CSV table of C-alpha atoms in Angstrom, one decimal:
chain,number,residue,atom,x,y,z
A,1,UNK,CA,-11.1,22.4,24.0
A,2,UNK,CA,-9.8,19.3,25.7
A,3,UNK,CA,-12.8,18.8,27.9
A,4,UNK,CA,-15.1,19.3,24.8
A,5,UNK,CA,-13.2,16.7,22.9
A,6,UNK,CA,-11.9,19.1,20.3
A,7,UNK,CA,-8.3,18.1,21.0
A,8,UNK,CA,-7.0,14.8,22.2
A,9,UNK,CA,-3.8,13.7,23.9
A,10,UNK,CA,-2.2,10.7,22.1
A,11,UNK,CA,-1.7,9.1,25.5
A,12,UNK,CA,-5.5,9.2,26.1
A,13,UNK,CA,-6.3,7.4,22.8
A,14,UNK,CA,-7.6,3.9,22.7
A,15,UNK,CA,-4.7,1.4,22.3
A,16,UNK,CA,-5.6,0.1,18.8
A,17,UNK,CA,-3.2,-2.8,19.0
A,18,UNK,CA,-4.7,-4.2,22.2
A,19,UNK,CA,-7.7,-6.4,22.9
A,20,UNK,CA,-11.3,-5.2,23.2
A,21,UNK,CA,-11.3,-5.2,27.0
A,22,UNK,CA,-8.1,-3.1,27.1
A,23,UNK,CA,-9.6,-0.7,24.6
A,24,UNK,CA,-12.7,-0.2,26.8
A,25,UNK,CA,-10.4,0.5,29.8
A,26,UNK,CA,-8.6,3.2,27.8
A,27,UNK,CA,-11.9,4.7,26.8
A,28,UNK,CA,-13.0,5.0,30.4
A,29,UNK,CA,-9.6,6.3,31.5
A,30,UNK,CA,-9.7,9.0,28.8
A,31,UNK,CA,-13.2,10.1,29.9
A,32,UNK,CA,-12.1,10.3,33.5
A,33,UNK,CA,-8.9,12.3,32.5
A,34,UNK,CA,-10.9,14.9,30.7
A,35,UNK,CA,-12.6,16.0,33.8
A,36,UNK,CA,-9.5,16.2,35.9
A,37,UNK,CA,-6.8,17.5,33.6
A,38,UNK,CA,-5.6,21.1,34.0
A,39,UNK,CA,-4.8,23.3,31.0
A,40,UNK,CA,-1.1,23.3,32.1
A,41,UNK,CA,-0.8,19.6,32.2
A,42,UNK,CA,-2.5,19.3,28.8
A,43,UNK,CA,0.0,21.7,27.2
A,44,UNK,CA,2.8,19.6,28.6
A,45,UNK,CA,1.7,16.6,26.5
A,46,UNK,CA,4.2,15.9,23.8
A,47,UNK,CA,1.5,15.2,21.2
A,48,UNK,CA,-1.9,16.9,20.9
A,49,UNK,CA,-4.2,16.1,18.1
A,50,UNK,CA,-7.1,18.1,16.7
A,51,UNK,CA,-10.1,15.8,16.5
A,52,UNK,CA,-11.4,17.3,13.3
A,53,UNK,CA,-8.1,16.9,11.5
A,54,UNK,CA,-7.8,13.3,12.8
A,55,UNK,CA,-11.3,12.5,11.4
A,56,UNK,CA,-10.4,14.1,8.1
A,57,UNK,CA,-7.2,12.0,7.9
A,58,UNK,CA,-9.1,8.9,8.7
A,59,UNK,CA,-11.7,9.7,6.0
A,60,UNK,CA,-8.8,10.4,3.5
A,61,UNK,CA,-7.3,7.0,4.2
A,62,UNK,CA,-10.6,5.2,3.8
A,63,UNK,CA,-11.2,7.0,0.5
A,64,UNK,CA,-7.8,6.1,-0.8
A,65,UNK,CA,-8.3,2.4,0.1
A,66,UNK,CA,-11.8,2.5,-1.5
A,67,UNK,CA,-10.3,3.5,-4.8
A,68,UNK,CA,-8.3,0.3,-5.0
A,69,UNK,CA,-10.8,-2.1,-3.4
A,70,UNK,CA,-14.3,-3.2,-4.7
A,71,UNK,CA,-15.4,-4.8,-1.4
A,72,UNK,CA,-17.0,-3.1,1.6
A,73,UNK,CA,-13.8,-3.8,3.6
A,74,UNK,CA,-10.1,-4.4,3.0
A,75,UNK,CA,-7.1,-5.8,4.7
A,76,UNK,CA,-3.7,-4.1,4.5
A,77,UNK,CA,-0.4,-4.5,6.2
A,78,UNK,CA,0.5,-2.3,9.2
A,79,UNK,CA,3.4,-0.9,7.3
A,80,UNK,CA,1.2,0.2,4.3
A,81,UNK,CA,-1.4,1.6,6.6
A,82,UNK,CA,1.1,3.7,8.6
A,83,UNK,CA,2.7,4.8,5.3
A,84,UNK,CA,-0.7,6.0,4.1
A,85,UNK,CA,-1.3,7.9,7.4
A,86,UNK,CA,2.1,9.6,7.2
A,87,UNK,CA,4.1,7.7,9.8
A,88,UNK,CA,4.0,5.4,12.8
A,89,UNK,CA,2.6,7.9,15.2
A,90,UNK,CA,0.0,9.1,12.7
A,91,UNK,CA,-1.0,5.5,12.0
A,92,UNK,CA,-1.5,4.9,15.7
A,93,UNK,CA,-3.7,7.9,16.0
A,94,UNK,CA,-5.8,7.1,12.9
A,95,UNK,CA,-6.3,3.4,13.8
A,96,UNK,CA,-7.2,4.5,17.4
A,97,UNK,CA,-9.9,6.7,15.9
A,98,UNK,CA,-11.1,4.0,13.5
A,99,UNK,CA,-11.1,1.4,16.4
A,100,UNK,CA,-13.2,3.8,18.5
A,101,UNK,CA,-15.7,4.2,15.7
A,102,UNK,CA,-15.5,0.4,15.1
A,103,UNK,CA,-14.4,1.0,11.5
A,104,UNK,CA,-10.9,-0.5,11.9
A,105,UNK,CA,-9.5,-3.6,13.5
A,106,UNK,CA,-6.0,-4.7,14.2
A,107,UNK,CA,-5.0,-8.2,13.3
A,108,UNK,CA,-1.8,-10.2,13.6
A,109,UNK,CA,-0.5,-13.7,12.8
A,110,UNK,CA,2.8,-15.5,13.1
A,111,UNK,CA,4.4,-17.1,10.0
A,112,UNK,CA,8.0,-17.5,11.2
A,113,UNK,CA,7.7,-13.8,12.2
A,114,UNK,CA,5.1,-11.5,13.5
A,115,UNK,CA,2.9,-10.2,10.7
A,116,UNK,CA,0.6,-7.2,11.5
A,117,UNK,CA,-2.2,-5.7,9.6
A,118,UNK,CA,-5.4,-3.6,9.7
A,119,UNK,CA,-8.9,-4.5,8.6
A,120,UNK,CA,-10.8,-1.4,7.6
A,121,UNK,CA,-14.5,-1.0,6.8
A,122,UNK,CA,-14.9,1.0,3.6
A,123,UNK,CA,-18.7,1.5,4.0
A,124,UNK,CA,-20.9,3.0,6.7
A,125,UNK,CA,-21.1,-0.4,8.4
A,126,UNK,CA,-18.8,-1.4,11.3
A,127,UNK,CA,-15.9,-3.6,10.5
A,128,UNK,CA,-16.7,-7.3,10.9
A,129,UNK,CA,-14.6,-9.8,12.8
A,130,UNK,CA,-11.5,-11.2,11.2
A,131,UNK,CA,-12.3,-14.4,9.3
A,132,UNK,CA,-10.0,-17.2,8.1
A,133,UNK,CA,-10.3,-15.8,4.6
A,134,UNK,CA,-9.1,-12.4,5.9
A,135,UNK,CA,-6.0,-14.0,7.4
A,136,UNK,CA,-5.3,-16.0,4.2
A,137,UNK,CA,-5.7,-12.8,2.1
A,138,UNK,CA,-3.6,-10.8,4.5
A,139,UNK,CA,-0.8,-13.3,4.4
A,140,UNK,CA,-0.8,-13.2,0.6
A,141,UNK,CA,-0.8,-9.4,0.7
A,142,UNK,CA,2.1,-9.4,3.1
A,143,UNK,CA,4.0,-11.9,0.8
A,144,UNK,CA,3.2,-9.7,-2.2
A,145,UNK,CA,4.8,-6.7,-0.5
A,146,UNK,CA,7.8,-8.7,0.6
A,147,UNK,CA,8.4,-10.0,-2.9
A,148,UNK,CA,8.1,-6.5,-4.3
A,149,UNK,CA,10.7,-5.3,-1.8
A,150,UNK,CA,13.0,-8.0,-2.9
A,151,UNK,CA,12.5,-7.0,-6.5
A,152,UNK,CA,13.4,-3.4,-5.6
A,153,UNK,CA,16.6,-4.6,-3.9
A,154,UNK,CA,17.6,-6.8,-6.8
A,155,UNK,CA,17.0,-4.0,-9.3
A,156,UNK,CA,19.1,-1.5,-7.2
A,157,UNK,CA,22.0,-4.0,-6.9
A,158,UNK,CA,21.7,-4.9,-10.7
A,159,UNK,CA,22.0,-1.2,-11.5
A,160,UNK,CA,25.0,-0.7,-9.2
A,161,UNK,CA,26.7,-3.7,-10.8
A,162,UNK,CA,26.0,-2.3,-14.3
A,163,UNK,CA,27.5,1.1,-13.4
A,164,UNK,CA,30.5,-0.5,-11.8
A,165,UNK,CA,31.1,-2.8,-14.8
A,166,UNK,CA,30.9,0.1,-17.2
A,167,UNK,CA,33.3,2.2,-15.1
A,168,UNK,CA,35.8,-0.7,-14.8
A,169,UNK,CA,35.6,-1.3,-18.6
A,170,UNK,CA,36.5,2.3,-19.2
A,171,UNK,CA,39.4,2.1,-16.9
A,172,UNK,CA,40.6,-1.1,-18.6
A,173,UNK,CA,40.0,-3.4,-15.6
A,174,UNK,CA,38.3,-6.2,-17.5
A,175,UNK,CA,38.7,-8.8,-14.8
A,176,UNK,CA,36.7,-6.9,-12.2
A,177,UNK,CA,34.2,-5.8,-14.9
A,178,UNK,CA,33.6,-9.4,-15.7
A,179,UNK,CA,32.9,-10.1,-12.0
A,180,UNK,CA,30.2,-7.4,-12.0
A,181,UNK,CA,28.8,-8.8,-15.2
A,182,UNK,CA,28.4,-12.2,-13.6
A,183,UNK,CA,26.6,-10.5,-10.6
A,184,UNK,CA,24.3,-8.9,-13.1
A,185,UNK,CA,23.5,-12.2,-14.7
A,186,UNK,CA,22.8,-13.8,-11.3
A,187,UNK,CA,20.6,-10.8,-10.4
A,188,UNK,CA,18.6,-11.2,-13.6
A,189,UNK,CA,18.0,-14.9,-12.7
A,190,UNK,CA,17.0,-14.1,-9.2
A,191,UNK,CA,14.7,-11.4,-10.5
A,192,UNK,CA,12.9,-13.8,-12.8
A,193,UNK,CA,12.3,-16.3,-10.0
A,194,UNK,CA,11.1,-13.6,-7.6
A,195,UNK,CA,8.9,-12.0,-10.3
A,196,UNK,CA,7.4,-15.4,-11.1
A,197,UNK,CA,6.4,-15.9,-7.5
A,198,UNK,CA,5.0,-12.4,-7.3
A,199,UNK,CA,2.9,-13.0,-10.4
A,200,UNK,CA,1.5,-16.2,-8.8
A,201,UNK,CA,0.6,-14.4,-5.6
A,202,UNK,CA,-1.1,-11.6,-7.5
A,203,UNK,CA,-3.1,-14.1,-9.6
A,204,UNK,CA,-4.4,-15.7,-6.4
A,205,UNK,CA,-5.3,-12.3,-4.9
A,206,UNK,CA,-7.1,-11.4,-8.2
A,207,UNK,CA,-9.1,-14.6,-8.0
A,208,UNK,CA,-10.1,-13.8,-4.4
A,209,UNK,CA,-11.0,-10.2,-5.2
A,210,UNK,CA,-13.1,-11.2,-8.2
A,211,UNK,CA,-14.9,-13.9,-6.2
A,212,UNK,CA,-15.7,-11.4,-3.4
A,213,UNK,CA,-16.8,-8.8,-5.9
A,214,UNK,CA,-19.1,-11.3,-7.6
A,215,UNK,CA,-20.6,-12.3,-4.3
A,216,UNK,CA,-21.2,-8.6,-3.4
A,217,UNK,CA,-22.9,-7.9,-6.7
A,218,UNK,CA,-25.1,-10.9,-6.4
A,219,UNK,CA,-26.1,-9.9,-2.9
A,220,UNK,CA,-27.0,-6.4,-4.0
A,221,UNK,CA,-29.1,-7.8,-6.9
A,222,UNK,CA,-30.9,-10.1,-4.6
A,223,UNK,CA,-31.7,-7.3,-2.2
A,224,UNK,CA,-33.1,-5.2,-5.0
A,225,UNK,CA,-35.5,-7.8,-6.2
């Protein structure tokens, strides 16, 4: 099964987070390994992947992304991609498969910290190179996710403060209850600021998505004439 390509060792997979030359090296290495590996050494591998299941998972991820994107491609953060795949190791395997099919491409940029993402083709075409618009959109998407995470943290803290304030009021400790009430007020103010920023980011993303959709529709109409 290994020699026929029905199962794959994760160590043989193309390194999806490396450059094109390195990926080609991994491909050649994998092909060479298939002819020399013994069944015993294959079974010792800590992670074996059924190729058919890997393809099905990749198709499932693309289908899921297609449902929320109008364009022929999309850019998502690495965290979201791995979450959709079911975990870090699964994300590595799926992206390796997509990279091998030239349907997925890793991208990264540094904005005070390393930001990693994936560009995925949602059509039968191979994924195109990463453009400046892709990077700008990707940074906005990353910012959107960060702001949403901040909102979630603020909401959890607000709820904890609310419950603490109620419990302290019941016990007669008004002084500490007032302190938690002030924390709730501060949390509400922070939430409004964070939510305002999130709305602005989402508006820009919506404008970009609408512009890309209009461009795609116009191109299809021109091709049909």
